[in-house]
Every structure is written in structure tokens, then in C-alpha cells.
Amino acid sequence: MQDLNRKWTSVGTDNTFYGNDVPDGDMPFYMDFLKNRIFKHIGVEGVNSVFPVKVYLMENFRALPYGMEDNEDLDNPGTGTGSGANDYGDKVSKYFQPMKTNGFDYWTISFRKSEIEGRNPEGPKRIAATIFYKVLYEAIRNGKYSEPENFRDGIDFETKLVDSKHTRDENCPLNRGIPIYITEHFGTLNSQFEIEGTYYISEYRKGGTRDLFFQYIRTALYYTPEEFVKKYPVRYYPLLNEKYNLVLEYFLSNGVDLASMAAGR
């Protein structure tokens, strides 16, 4: 496991990483995921420009606090570092980490059994979206894609926002074209960037950042059009739907089908 803990700087007090070999019976799932959920959408150029030298496929990849002994006993909850079975019956460490993308020269991908068996599709969806987002982010940084010219039209970046729970107020973030925030690893933060004075809004006012555009890209990678309109009905959130569809259409016109990526097709 030495490679997992190689860093550009010393380990210091950071986490220590461990993982197990993927069982032979699970390898076809990993290979199919990389081939049909990732590589077929981004091609050789995308792989070469974003992927590191090595990608480790591991079972129960975990990030233990520095100095903690790795004494897993997943069959006996409450002992060692193990946490027993979750709601899906998965036996993984409470320090389980599905993906690591900041290794010295590697990434690590790890799935739970419920995800491999199709009982819980959220894990594969999040990992696929994380990878696609990295590809698009680098492409935008390199000038291949840019924010659509009319993306900001109709969005007020100056008027004070109200707390996100006041969804009937015209200055609720959702009514101002600001969707619920999704992190770069595709977790959701329902309030961090939805009130006045946050980095999300204050930085965007300067005109030099693409925070909201990147947020819509992440939203489009995670929610299919059907899922998006269910979460944000057009009758209540017309501006959100307008910008979401604008981002879809912009990338589709440039040969990138975000809806298919979100659907895993």
C-alpha cells in the first residue's frame, strides 16, 4: 500500500490510505464501468489529458486518521475500525472512500457491493460524474469550451438573496437561477452557497469567474432532463430550467451529450 500514501509533501498528520484487492468476481463490473460509463464518452484525448499514470481499483478503500492502526473486523461491528453493515448490507469501513483523485500519480476507485450488484446506483453515478466533470473543467481551462454568451442574461447577481427556505420569495436562490449546490465530488450542500454574502455570489459578481456555469455543468452531469424537471418543475422554476437547457444545448452543439452521460447511456 506504499503507493497509496506517496505524496508531493510529507504525510504529516494526513490520513493513511488502505485498500484490498478487488475480488475476481467483481472485476468485470469495474472493467465495464470504465469502458462503457467513462471511456466511450471521453475518448483517448480525454483519458490522456485527465487520467493519471495509474488508476487503482480497490475493495473497501479507506482513509484512516494518521496513526490509527488498520485493524478492520467488518464481521464484528463496533470492533477495530470497522462499522459493520450499512442500510444496503454493505460491509465497509466507516472510513470508506469511494474515490481519491489527488494521489501523487494515481487515482483510486472503490465500489460497495450494493453498487456493483445494482441495488444502489448512486455510487457509480457520482464517480462517473466526477470524472466527466474533471474532463470538462480542464477543457474549459484550456479554452476548448467557454461560458455561452447569453448564459448570464436574466440572472440578478446584485440584489440581496434571502434564505433558501423561503422558496416563494423572488430572491430565493432557486428563483434567481441558482440551483442547489453540488460539490466537485457530487455531494449536495443545500445551504452553503444559498444565502447573501457567500463566496458563490460575491466572487461571481466580479465577472472573472465561472462559478455558476460550472455549477450548472455539475447539475447537468448529475440530473438527467427528466430528473431535473422533477426536482425543479418548470412552472415554479422557469429560470433554472432555461439555464439548465442552455448548458445542455451548448455542449450538445459541441459534440458533448451531458444528458447521456448523466443517464449512463
XYZ file of N, CA and C in Angstrom, residues 68-254:
561
model
N -3.676 5.792 13.160
C -4.624 4.749 13.561
C -4.222 3.419 12.936
N -4.261 2.369 13.725
C -3.912 1.049 13.225
C -5.047 0.500 12.364
N -4.692 -0.149 11.271
C -5.699 -0.713 10.368
C -6.076 -2.115 10.857
N -7.010 -2.168 11.792
C -7.407 -3.453 12.368
C -8.875 -3.745 12.066
N -9.200 -3.730 10.783
C -10.579 -3.959 10.340
C -11.121 -5.302 10.829
N -12.359 -5.272 11.290
C -13.094 -6.505 11.568
C -14.549 -6.233 11.196
N -14.814 -6.262 9.904
C -16.129 -5.862 9.409
C -17.227 -6.845 9.776
N -16.863 -8.050 10.147
C -17.874 -9.032 10.543
C -18.312 -8.846 11.993
N -17.596 -7.983 12.712
C -17.930 -7.739 14.114
C -18.051 -6.238 14.341
N -19.217 -5.651 14.040
C -19.397 -4.203 14.176
C -19.009 -3.710 15.565
N -18.395 -2.528 15.568
C -18.013 -1.932 16.845
C -16.618 -2.300 17.282
N -15.944 -3.186 16.546
C -14.569 -3.542 16.895
C -13.642 -2.948 15.855
N -12.443 -2.634 16.265
C -11.457 -2.090 15.332
C -11.981 -0.845 14.662
N -11.666 -0.705 13.386
C -12.122 0.455 12.631
C -13.368 0.151 11.835
N -13.824 -1.094 11.839
C -14.991 -1.466 11.044
C -16.273 -0.885 11.599
N -17.240 -0.677 10.713
C -18.512 -0.104 11.151
C -19.673 -1.040 10.883
N -19.391 -2.248 10.383
C -20.474 -3.183 10.122
C -21.227 -2.843 8.852
N -22.419 -3.420 8.721
C -23.205 -3.265 7.501
C -24.008 -1.961 7.518
N -24.148 -1.347 6.324
C -24.982 -0.153 6.208
C -26.401 -0.560 5.806
N -27.196 0.426 5.388
C -28.601 0.155 5.051
C -28.743 -0.814 3.886
N -27.730 -0.915 3.049
C -27.781 -1.814 1.897
C -27.120 -3.155 2.190
N -26.630 -3.324 3.409
C -25.949 -4.568 3.750
C -24.483 -4.575 3.379
N -23.947 -3.427 2.958
C -22.529 -3.350 2.606
C -21.663 -3.410 3.853
N -20.623 -4.193 3.811
C -19.655 -4.237 4.898
C -18.400 -3.492 4.451
N -18.328 -2.241 4.851
C -17.168 -1.412 4.527
C -16.774 -0.633 5.765
N -15.548 -0.164 5.770
C -15.051 0.632 6.880
C -15.863 1.918 7.016
N -15.959 2.409 8.238
C -16.602 3.716 8.415
C -15.746 4.822 7.813
N -14.498 4.487 7.453
C -13.616 5.437 6.792
C -13.549 5.174 5.279
N -14.504 4.430 4.787
C -14.558 4.108 3.359
C -14.540 5.381 2.519
N -13.798 5.338 1.417
C -13.716 6.469 0.496
C -13.893 5.936 -0.921
N -14.944 6.341 -1.632
C -15.204 5.757 -2.948
C -14.208 6.154 -4.029
N -13.569 7.316 -3.860
C -12.675 7.767 -4.920
C -11.649 8.730 -4.344
N -10.436 8.628 -4.830
C -9.378 9.573 -4.474
C -8.747 10.067 -5.758
N -8.716 11.373 -5.941
C -8.217 11.925 -7.201
C -7.019 12.856 -7.011
N -6.459 12.876 -5.805
C -5.313 13.761 -5.572
C -4.072 12.991 -5.133
N -3.957 11.741 -5.582
C -2.771 10.968 -5.268
C -1.538 11.510 -5.971
N -0.388 11.060 -5.544
C 0.891 11.519 -6.105
C 0.902 11.346 -7.626
N 0.540 10.170 -8.106
C 0.474 9.924 -9.546
C -0.624 8.902 -9.854
N -1.670 8.916 -9.032
C -2.696 7.890 -9.194
C -4.069 8.395 -8.766
N -5.093 7.696 -9.224
C -6.448 7.792 -8.691
C -6.788 6.425 -8.107
N -7.775 6.418 -7.209
C -8.302 5.166 -6.679
C -9.819 5.171 -6.809
N -10.380 4.055 -7.244
C -11.827 3.903 -7.360
C -12.239 2.662 -6.583
N -13.302 2.791 -5.790
C -13.753 1.675 -4.979
C -15.277 1.697 -4.886
N -15.911 0.559 -5.146
C -17.368 0.471 -5.080
C -17.814 -0.442 -3.955
N -18.977 -0.149 -3.424
C -19.628 -1.035 -2.458
C -20.311 -2.171 -3.220
N -20.571 -3.265 -2.500
C -21.234 -4.413 -3.127
C -22.599 -4.040 -3.683
N -23.344 -3.213 -2.947
C -24.686 -2.843 -3.407
C -24.625 -2.074 -4.715
N -23.529 -1.336 -4.933
C -23.361 -0.596 -6.184
C -22.977 -1.540 -7.312
N -22.131 -2.494 -7.009
C -21.728 -3.484 -8.014
C -22.911 -4.343 -8.439
N -23.766 -4.652 -7.482
C -24.914 -5.511 -7.772
C -26.124 -4.747 -8.285
N -26.019 -3.430 -8.404
C -27.099 -2.634 -8.976
C -28.200 -2.250 -8.011
N -28.057 -2.583 -6.730
C -29.083 -2.227 -5.752
C -28.985 -0.763 -5.329
N -27.861 -0.154 -5.556
C -27.642 1.245 -5.194
C -26.809 1.900 -6.296
N -27.470 2.566 -7.251
C -26.744 3.117 -8.395
C -26.063 4.454 -8.144
N -26.237 5.032 -6.953
C -25.723 6.377 -6.716
C -24.194 6.440 -6.766
N -23.516 5.416 -6.239
C -22.059 5.446 -6.232
C -21.452 5.514 -7.623
N -21.800 4.588 -8.516
C -21.275 4.667 -9.879
C -21.628 5.984 -10.571
N -22.828 6.492 -10.313
C -23.240 7.749 -10.932
C -22.360 8.905 -10.472
N -22.054 8.948 -9.188
C -21.238 10.029 -8.654
C -19.801 9.951 -9.169
N -19.253 8.736 -9.230
C -17.879 8.594 -9.712
C -17.785 8.956 -11.185
N -18.748 8.504 -11.986
C -18.752 8.855 -13.406
C -18.856 10.372 -13.578
N -19.744 10.998 -12.829
C -19.917 12.445 -12.932
C -18.650 13.184 -12.510
N -17.983 12.699 -11.471
C -16.740 13.326 -11.013
C -15.683 13.302 -12.111
N -15.559 12.167 -12.789
C -14.567 12.041 -13.855
C -14.916 12.926 -15.038
N -16.191 12.904 -15.459
C -16.602 13.749 -16.582
C -16.377 15.223 -16.269
N -16.668 15.598 -15.030
C -16.500 16.998 -14.663
C -15.035 17.407 -14.753
N -14.124 16.541 -14.323
C -12.708 16.850 -14.416
C -12.285 17.055 -15.870
N -12.830 16.212 -16.760
C -12.512 16.343 -18.182
C -12.983 17.697 -18.711
N -14.241 18.049 -18.421
C -14.799 19.301 -18.933
C -14.125 20.515 -18.284
N -13.814 20.401 -17.010
C -13.162 21.505 -16.313
C -11.812 21.827 -16.965
N -11.034 20.786 -17.230
C -9.730 21.004 -17.864
C -9.894 21.544 -19.287
N -10.913 21.053 -19.996
C -11.151 21.534 -21.362
C -11.531 23.010 -21.368
N -12.311 23.436 -20.383
C -12.682 24.856 -20.280
C -11.454 25.689 -19.925
N -10.657 25.211 -19.010
C -9.428 25.929 -18.636
C -8.498 26.086 -19.828
N -8.505 25.095 -20.715
C -7.632 25.138 -21.886
C -8.272 25.851 -23.070
N -9.478 26.390 -22.877
C -10.113 27.197 -23.918
C -10.930 26.438 -24.938
N -11.126 25.138 -24.745
C -11.901 24.369 -25.721
C -13.380 24.715 -25.649
N -13.887 24.950 -24.455
C -15.261 25.371 -24.258
C -15.259 26.642 -23.415
N -16.367 27.385 -23.498
C -16.475 28.607 -22.704
C -17.927 28.806 -22.286
N -18.110 29.705 -21.382
C -19.469 30.020 -20.950
C -20.261 30.587 -22.119
N -21.473 30.083 -22.406
C -22.288 30.640 -23.503
C -22.501 32.141 -23.303
N -22.510 32.879 -24.389
C -22.578 34.338 -24.307
C -23.803 34.835 -23.546
N -24.925 34.174 -23.707
C -26.153 34.641 -23.068
C -26.487 33.898 -21.780
N -25.495 33.218 -21.218
C -25.765 32.436 -20.020
C -26.201 33.314 -18.846
N -25.609 34.488 -18.683
C -25.918 35.336 -17.532
C -27.173 36.174 -17.711
N -27.720 36.202 -18.922
C -28.899 37.035 -19.171
C -30.040 36.636 -18.245
N -30.618 37.629 -17.600
C -31.782 37.388 -16.753
C -31.450 36.956 -15.344
N -30.155 36.783 -15.015
C -29.769 36.385 -13.661
C -29.257 37.613 -12.909
N -29.865 37.893 -11.779
C -29.508 39.043 -10.949
C -28.423 38.619 -9.964
N -27.241 39.219 -10.114
C -26.128 38.905 -9.220
C -25.889 40.001 -8.178
N -26.802 40.947 -8.082
C -26.580 42.080 -7.194
C -27.556 42.155 -6.027
N -28.831 41.924 -6.278
C -29.837 42.068 -5.229
C -29.610 41.048 -4.118
N -29.836 41.479 -2.904
C -29.623 40.617 -1.745
C -30.499 39.367 -1.819
N -29.889 38.222 -1.537
C -30.626 36.959 -1.510
C -31.292 36.767 -0.156
N -32.332 35.964 -0.133
C -32.948 35.561 1.127
C -32.621 34.106 1.373
N -32.832 33.645 2.584
C -32.532 32.265 2.923
C -33.295 31.307 2.021
N -32.667 30.184 1.698
C -33.219 29.263 0.713
C -34.534 28.623 1.128
N -34.882 28.680 2.434
C -36.148 28.059 2.836
C -37.360 28.882 2.409
N -37.132 30.146 2.035
C -38.237 31.000 1.607
C -38.422 30.851 0.089
N -38.911 29.695 -0.327
C -38.944 29.390 -1.758
C -39.969 30.211 -2.541
N -40.899 30.871 -1.867
C -41.873 31.699 -2.580
C -41.359 33.113 -2.833
N -40.297 33.480 -2.161
C -39.734 34.825 -2.325
C -38.972 34.904 -3.644
N -39.123 35.998 -4.364
C -38.452 36.128 -5.666
C -36.941 36.144 -5.537
N -36.442 36.450 -4.334
C -34.996 36.484 -4.131
C -34.457 35.235 -3.450
N -35.260 34.188 -3.371
C -34.738 32.878 -3.010
C -33.780 32.446 -4.111
N -32.625 31.856 -3.788
C -31.665 31.473 -4.826
C -32.287 30.678 -5.974
N -33.191 29.744 -5.669
C -33.787 28.938 -6.740
C -34.558 29.806 -7.721
N -35.181 30.879 -7.234
C -35.930 31.772 -8.119
C -35.018 32.744 -8.855
N -33.777 32.802 -8.458
C -32.798 33.664 -9.115
C -31.906 32.877 -10.067
N -32.262 31.620 -10.322
C -31.475 30.826 -11.262
C -30.268 30.159 -10.650
N -30.264 29.980 -9.327
C -29.132 29.370 -8.637
C -29.590 28.027 -8.071
N -29.187 26.907 -8.675
C -29.630 25.594 -8.190
C -28.927 25.208 -6.894
N -29.454 24.185 -6.219
C -28.813 23.667 -5.020
C -27.392 23.249 -5.373
N -26.465 23.644 -4.541
C -25.048 23.455 -4.841
C -24.667 21.977 -4.841
N -23.864 21.601 -5.815
C -23.318 20.253 -5.913
C -21.800 20.371 -5.907
N -21.142 19.611 -5.055
C -19.695 19.698 -4.951
C -19.014 19.038 -6.152
N -17.710 19.220 -6.253
C -16.959 18.638 -7.365
C -16.870 17.120 -7.273
N -17.181 16.563 -6.109
C -17.275 15.114 -5.972
C -18.731 14.667 -5.897
N -19.616 15.601 -6.227
C -21.047 15.327 -6.428
C -21.775 14.901 -5.163
N -21.464 15.625 -4.101
C -22.321 15.644 -2.931
C -23.111 16.940 -3.001
N -24.231 17.048 -2.305
C -25.028 18.270 -2.338
C -24.886 19.020 -1.028
N -24.839 20.347 -1.146
C -24.786 21.222 0.014
C -25.980 22.159 -0.105
N -26.999 21.940 0.680
C -28.259 22.635 0.470
C -28.253 24.096 0.877
N -27.290 24.535 1.647
C -27.372 25.917 2.101
C -26.059 26.687 2.036
N -24.946 26.014 1.840
C -23.648 26.674 1.955
C -23.539 27.904 1.058
N -24.065 27.826 -0.143
C -23.922 28.937 -1.077
C -25.268 29.538 -1.455
N -26.255 29.453 -0.564
C -27.582 29.919 -0.915
C -28.042 31.131 -0.108
N -27.152 31.783 0.592
C -27.526 32.981 1.329
C -26.615 34.129 0.920
N -27.057 35.351 1.209
C -26.321 36.535 0.802
C -24.914 36.569 1.382
N -23.989 37.128 0.609
C -22.652 37.337 1.123
C -21.733 36.154 0.998
N -22.128 35.108 0.308
C -21.282 33.934 0.183
C -20.282 34.104 -0.943
N -19.275 33.240 -0.925
C -18.261 33.236 -1.992
C -18.916 33.017 -3.345
N -19.903 32.130 -3.381
C -20.566 31.758 -4.631
C -21.058 32.981 -5.377
N -21.713 33.914 -4.663
C -22.268 35.096 -5.300
C -21.255 36.224 -5.375
N -20.570 36.503 -4.275
C -19.679 37.658 -4.255
C -18.572 37.535 -5.286
N -18.023 36.331 -5.473
C -16.975 36.150 -6.466
C -17.530 36.250 -7.877
N -18.740 35.762 -8.081
C -19.294 35.776 -9.429
C -19.577 37.196 -9.889
N -19.853 38.101 -8.963
C -20.132 39.489 -9.330
C -18.947 40.130 -10.043
N -17.743 39.645 -9.753
C -16.555 40.245 -10.351
C -16.476 40.000 -11.854
N -17.211 39.020 -12.334
C -17.251 38.762 -13.764
C -16.112 37.926 -14.286
N -15.135 37.619 -13.449
C -13.986 36.879 -13.934
C -14.026 35.394 -13.641
N -15.007 34.944 -12.899
C -15.099 33.533 -12.569
C -16.289 32.894 -13.268
N -16.308 31.568 -13.264
C -17.392 30.849 -13.934
C -18.126 29.962 -12.930
N -18.203 30.386 -11.695
C -18.759 29.526 -10.654
C -20.126 28.956 -11.011
N -21.043 29.807 -11.438
C -22.404 29.334 -11.692
C -22.452 28.462 -12.946
N -21.666 28.781 -13.935
C -21.599 27.945 -15.133
C -21.092 26.555 -14.781
N -20.038 26.481 -13.981
C -19.524 25.184 -13.550
C -20.564 24.435 -12.721
N -21.316 25.194 -11.900
C -22.357 24.557 -11.105
C -23.429 23.933 -12.003
N -23.792 24.612 -13.069
C -24.784 24.045 -13.982
C -24.226 22.827 -14.721
N -22.955 22.837 -15.013
C -22.347 21.660 -15.646
C -22.464 20.462 -14.703
N -22.128 20.664 -13.425
C -22.249 19.573 -12.469
C -23.703 19.116 -12.322
N -24.622 20.067 -12.322
C -26.046 19.728 -12.221
C -26.477 18.892 -13.422
N -26.014 19.269 -14.618
C -26.388 18.545 -15.836
C -25.736 17.172 -15.908
N -24.580 17.014 -15.278
C -23.923 15.709 -15.247
C -24.580 14.769 -14.243
N -25.263 15.339 -13.276
C -25.863 14.506 -12.234
C -27.350 14.228 -12.466
N -28.090 15.217 -12.971
C -29.524 15.044 -13.197
C -29.820 14.959 -14.689
N -30.474 13.893 -15.107
C -30.976 13.822 -16.477
C -32.068 14.875 -16.639
N -32.454 15.224 -17.879
C -33.547 16.196 -18.057
C -34.813 15.790 -17.310
N -35.132 14.512 -17.309
C -36.327 14.044 -16.606
C -36.190 14.228 -15.095
N -35.007 13.932 -14.579
C -34.772 14.091 -13.140
C -34.746 15.559 -12.736
N -34.178 16.389 -13.615
C -34.073 17.811 -13.302
C -35.449 18.459 -13.215
N -36.288 18.190 -14.201
C -37.609 18.831 -14.211
C -38.482 18.302 -13.072
N -38.214 17.088 -12.629
C -38.936 16.565 -11.471
C -38.498 17.285 -10.197
N -37.208 17.555 -10.088
C -36.680 18.248 -8.917
C -37.030 19.736 -8.955
N -36.957 20.323 -10.152
C -37.219 21.743 -10.334
C -38.314 21.933 -11.399
N -39.580 21.775 -11.060
C -40.663 21.902 -12.054
C -40.623 23.247 -12.774
N -40.866 23.223 -14.063
C -40.788 24.436 -14.875
C -41.732 25.513 -14.370
N -42.917 25.131 -13.946
C -43.915 26.117 -13.521
C -43.440 26.916 -12.312
N -42.575 26.340 -11.493
C -42.063 27.032 -10.318
C -40.699 27.665 -10.550
N -39.886 27.043 -11.390
C -38.503 27.496 -11.574
C -38.153 27.625 -13.059
N -38.794 28.562 -13.755
C -38.534 28.693 -15.194
C -37.099 29.095 -15.522
N -36.498 29.959 -14.693
C -35.136 30.412 -14.992
C -34.131 29.277 -14.818
N -34.300 28.462 -13.796
C -33.424 27.303 -13.611
C -33.484 26.392 -14.826
N -34.690 26.128 -15.300
C -34.856 25.246 -16.448
C -34.277 25.864 -17.721
N -34.440 27.170 -17.860
C -33.883 27.848 -19.037
C -32.368 27.691 -19.093
N -31.695 27.919 -17.976
C -30.236 27.855 -17.957
C -29.728 26.414 -18.038
N -30.435 25.504 -17.381
C -30.064 24.089 -17.474
C -30.114 23.631 -18.934
N -31.196 23.954 -19.631
C -31.333 23.545 -21.037
C -30.326 24.262 -21.927
N -29.997 25.518 -21.589
C -28.996 26.247 -22.359
C -27.645 25.552 -22.277
N -27.277 25.106 -21.088
C -25.999 24.410 -20.907
C -26.010 23.084 -21.659
N -27.104 22.329 -21.565
C -27.218 21.079 -22.324
C -27.038 21.326 -23.810
N -27.753 22.317 -24.335
C -27.719 22.602 -25.774
C -26.349 23.093 -26.219
N -25.704 23.903 -25.378
C -24.373 24.411 -25.730
C -23.390 23.262 -25.902
N -23.347 22.360 -24.938
C -22.393 21.260 -25.033
C -22.778 20.274 -26.133
N -24.076 20.042 -26.310
C -24.506 19.129 -27.374
C -24.094 19.669 -28.738
N -24.171 20.986 -28.917
C -23.750 21.593 -30.183
C -22.249 21.470 -30.398
N -21.518 21.184 -29.301
C -20.073 20.980 -29.389
C -19.696 19.500 -29.277
